[in-house]
mmCIF file of C-alpha atoms in Angstrom:
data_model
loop_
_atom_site.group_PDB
_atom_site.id
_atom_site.type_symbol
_atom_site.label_atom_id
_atom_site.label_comp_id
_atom_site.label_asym_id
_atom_site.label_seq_id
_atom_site.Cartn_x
_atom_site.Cartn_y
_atom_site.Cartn_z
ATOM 1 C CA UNK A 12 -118.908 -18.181 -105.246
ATOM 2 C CA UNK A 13 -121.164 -20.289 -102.695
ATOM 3 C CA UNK A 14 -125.159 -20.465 -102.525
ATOM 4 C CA UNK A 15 -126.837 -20.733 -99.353
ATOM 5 C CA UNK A 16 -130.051 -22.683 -99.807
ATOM 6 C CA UNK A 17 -132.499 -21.986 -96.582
ATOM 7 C CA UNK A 18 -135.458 -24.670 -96.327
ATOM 8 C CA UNK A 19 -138.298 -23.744 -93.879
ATOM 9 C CA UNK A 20 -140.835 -26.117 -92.538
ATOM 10 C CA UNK A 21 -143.913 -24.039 -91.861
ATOM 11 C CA UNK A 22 -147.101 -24.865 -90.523
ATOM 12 C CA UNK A 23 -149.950 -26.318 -92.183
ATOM 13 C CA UNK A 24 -151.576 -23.156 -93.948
ATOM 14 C CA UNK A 25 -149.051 -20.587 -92.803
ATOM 15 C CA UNK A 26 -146.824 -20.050 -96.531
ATOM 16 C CA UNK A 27 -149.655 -17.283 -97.373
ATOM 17 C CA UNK A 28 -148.975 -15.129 -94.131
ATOM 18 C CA UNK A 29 -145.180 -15.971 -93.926
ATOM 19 C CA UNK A 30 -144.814 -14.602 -97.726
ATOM 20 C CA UNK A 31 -146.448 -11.295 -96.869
ATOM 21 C CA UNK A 32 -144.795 -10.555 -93.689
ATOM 22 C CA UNK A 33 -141.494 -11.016 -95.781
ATOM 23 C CA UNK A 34 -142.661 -9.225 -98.490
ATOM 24 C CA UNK A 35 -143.876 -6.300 -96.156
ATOM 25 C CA UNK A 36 -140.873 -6.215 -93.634
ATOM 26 C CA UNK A 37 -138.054 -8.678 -94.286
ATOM 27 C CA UNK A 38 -137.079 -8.353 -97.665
ATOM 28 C CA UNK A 39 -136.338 -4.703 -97.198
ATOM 29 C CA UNK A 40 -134.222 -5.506 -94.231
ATOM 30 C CA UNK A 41 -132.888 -8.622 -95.540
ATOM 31 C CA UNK A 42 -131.722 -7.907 -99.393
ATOM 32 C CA UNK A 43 -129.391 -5.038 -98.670
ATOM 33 C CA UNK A 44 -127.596 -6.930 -96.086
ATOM 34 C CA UNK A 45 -127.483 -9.918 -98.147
ATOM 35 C CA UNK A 46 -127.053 -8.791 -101.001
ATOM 36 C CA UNK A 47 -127.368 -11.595 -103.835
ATOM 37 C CA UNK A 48 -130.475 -13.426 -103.945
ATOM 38 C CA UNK A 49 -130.646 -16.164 -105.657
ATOM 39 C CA UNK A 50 -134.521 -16.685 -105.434
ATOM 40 C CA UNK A 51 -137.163 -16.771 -103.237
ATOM 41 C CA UNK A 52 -139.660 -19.759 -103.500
ATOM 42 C CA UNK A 53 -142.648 -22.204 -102.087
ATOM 43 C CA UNK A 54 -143.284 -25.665 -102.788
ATOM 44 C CA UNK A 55 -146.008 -27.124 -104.587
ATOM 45 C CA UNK A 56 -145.127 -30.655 -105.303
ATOM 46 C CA UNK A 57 -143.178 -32.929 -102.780
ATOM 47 C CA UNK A 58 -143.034 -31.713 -99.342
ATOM 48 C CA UNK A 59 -145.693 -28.860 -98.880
ATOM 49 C CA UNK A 60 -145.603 -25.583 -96.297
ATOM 50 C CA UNK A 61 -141.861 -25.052 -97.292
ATOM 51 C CA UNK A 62 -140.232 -21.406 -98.360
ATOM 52 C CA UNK A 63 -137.112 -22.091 -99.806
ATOM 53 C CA UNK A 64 -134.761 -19.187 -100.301
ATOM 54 C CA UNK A 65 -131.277 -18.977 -101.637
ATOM 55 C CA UNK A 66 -128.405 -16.206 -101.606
ATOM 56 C CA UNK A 67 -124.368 -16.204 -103.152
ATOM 57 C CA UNK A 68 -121.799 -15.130 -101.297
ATOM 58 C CA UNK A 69 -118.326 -14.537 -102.405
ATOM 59 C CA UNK A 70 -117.255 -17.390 -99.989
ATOM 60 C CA UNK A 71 -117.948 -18.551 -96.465
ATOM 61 C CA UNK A 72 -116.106 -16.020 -94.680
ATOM 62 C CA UNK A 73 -118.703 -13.177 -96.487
ATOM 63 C CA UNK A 74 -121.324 -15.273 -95.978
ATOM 64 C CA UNK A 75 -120.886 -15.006 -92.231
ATOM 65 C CA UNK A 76 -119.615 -12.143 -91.965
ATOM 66 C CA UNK A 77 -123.213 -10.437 -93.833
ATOM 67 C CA UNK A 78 -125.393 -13.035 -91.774
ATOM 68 C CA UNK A 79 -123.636 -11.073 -87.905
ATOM 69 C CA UNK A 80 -124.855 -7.808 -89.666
ATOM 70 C CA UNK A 81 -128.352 -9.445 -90.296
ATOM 71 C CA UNK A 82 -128.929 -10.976 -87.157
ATOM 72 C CA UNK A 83 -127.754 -7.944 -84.898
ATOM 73 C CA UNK A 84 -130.201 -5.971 -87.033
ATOM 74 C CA UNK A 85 -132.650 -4.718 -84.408
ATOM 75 C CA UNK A 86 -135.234 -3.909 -86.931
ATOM 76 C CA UNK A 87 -134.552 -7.993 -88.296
ATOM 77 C CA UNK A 88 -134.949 -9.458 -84.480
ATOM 78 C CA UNK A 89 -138.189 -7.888 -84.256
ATOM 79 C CA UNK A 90 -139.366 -9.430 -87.578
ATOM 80 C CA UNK A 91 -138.007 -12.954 -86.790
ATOM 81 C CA UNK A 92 -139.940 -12.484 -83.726
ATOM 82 C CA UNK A 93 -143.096 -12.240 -86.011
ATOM 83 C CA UNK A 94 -141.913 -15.336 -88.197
ATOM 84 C CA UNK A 95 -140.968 -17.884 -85.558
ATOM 85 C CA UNK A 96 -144.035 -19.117 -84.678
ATOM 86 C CA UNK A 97 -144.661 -19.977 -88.268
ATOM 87 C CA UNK A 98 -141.545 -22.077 -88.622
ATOM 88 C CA UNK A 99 -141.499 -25.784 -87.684
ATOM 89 C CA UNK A 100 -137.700 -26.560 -89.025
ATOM 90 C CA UNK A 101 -134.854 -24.669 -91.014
ATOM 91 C CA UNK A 102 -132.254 -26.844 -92.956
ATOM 92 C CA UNK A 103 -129.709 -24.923 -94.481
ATOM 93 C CA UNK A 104 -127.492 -26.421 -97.585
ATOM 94 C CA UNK A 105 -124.138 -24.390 -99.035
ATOM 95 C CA UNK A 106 -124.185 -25.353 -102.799
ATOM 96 C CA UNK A 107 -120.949 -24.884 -105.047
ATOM 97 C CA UNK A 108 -121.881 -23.639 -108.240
ATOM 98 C CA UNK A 109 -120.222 -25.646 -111.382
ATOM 99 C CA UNK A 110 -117.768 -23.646 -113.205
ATOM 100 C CA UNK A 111 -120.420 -23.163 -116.257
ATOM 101 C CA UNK A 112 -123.321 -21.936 -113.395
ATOM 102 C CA UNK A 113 -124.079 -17.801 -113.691
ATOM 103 C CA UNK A 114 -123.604 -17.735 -109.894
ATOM 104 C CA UNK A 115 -119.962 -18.774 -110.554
ATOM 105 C CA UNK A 116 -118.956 -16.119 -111.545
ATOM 106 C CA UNK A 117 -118.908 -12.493 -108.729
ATOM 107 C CA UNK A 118 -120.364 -9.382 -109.256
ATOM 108 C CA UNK A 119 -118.656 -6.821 -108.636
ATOM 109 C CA UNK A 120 -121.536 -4.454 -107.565
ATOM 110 C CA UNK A 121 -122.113 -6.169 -104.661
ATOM 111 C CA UNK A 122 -119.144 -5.695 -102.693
ATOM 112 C CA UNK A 123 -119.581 -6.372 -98.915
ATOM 113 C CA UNK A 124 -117.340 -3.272 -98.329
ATOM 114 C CA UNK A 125 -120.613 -0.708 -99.658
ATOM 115 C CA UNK A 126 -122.810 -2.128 -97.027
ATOM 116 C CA UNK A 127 -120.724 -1.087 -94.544
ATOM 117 C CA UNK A 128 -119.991 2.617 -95.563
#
């Protein structure tokens, strides 16, 4: 099991209205294609105007192979349209969970083969 952790750099005042466009469009788009989310999250302390967002994947190979499906989602181009202009930087990080970590361990209910039935 990996974990994909997405930092976005938004603009100054711009977490409010990037957390409700996500909330009203992208996480329905998003979580079924995804499938394990980690957690969704903003900063208050340290560097401010970040979402950070993470998701497991079996391995890498899953991992890109759900990200084609998300991004030739016509219904998630048209949202990331919306989102852009928010977004000053995106740094992405692949964590490997320790072998005591929850996300260590797969579950089975979210095999990549039901997505694409």
């Amino acid at each position: 099991m990996i974990v994909e952790q997405r930092t976005y750099s938004l603009h100054i005042g711009a977490v409010p209205e990037y957390l409700k466009l996500y909330e009203e469009e992208g996480l329905a788009i998003q979580r079924p294609i995804l499938g394990r989310m980690v957690g969704y999250f903003s900063t208050e302390i340290g560097a401010l105007h970040q979402i950070i967002h993470m998701w497991a994947y079996k391995d890498l190979a899953e991992r890109s192979e759900r990200r084609a499906i998300l991004t030739a989602d016509p219904r998630w181009k048209e949202y990331a349209k919306k989102t852009r202009p928010l977004q000053i930087s995106q740094e992405n990080k692949i964590l490997i969970p320790a072998p005591f970590s929850p996300w260590a361990i797969d579950d089975p209910a979210l095999d990549l083969a039901a997505l694409k039935s």
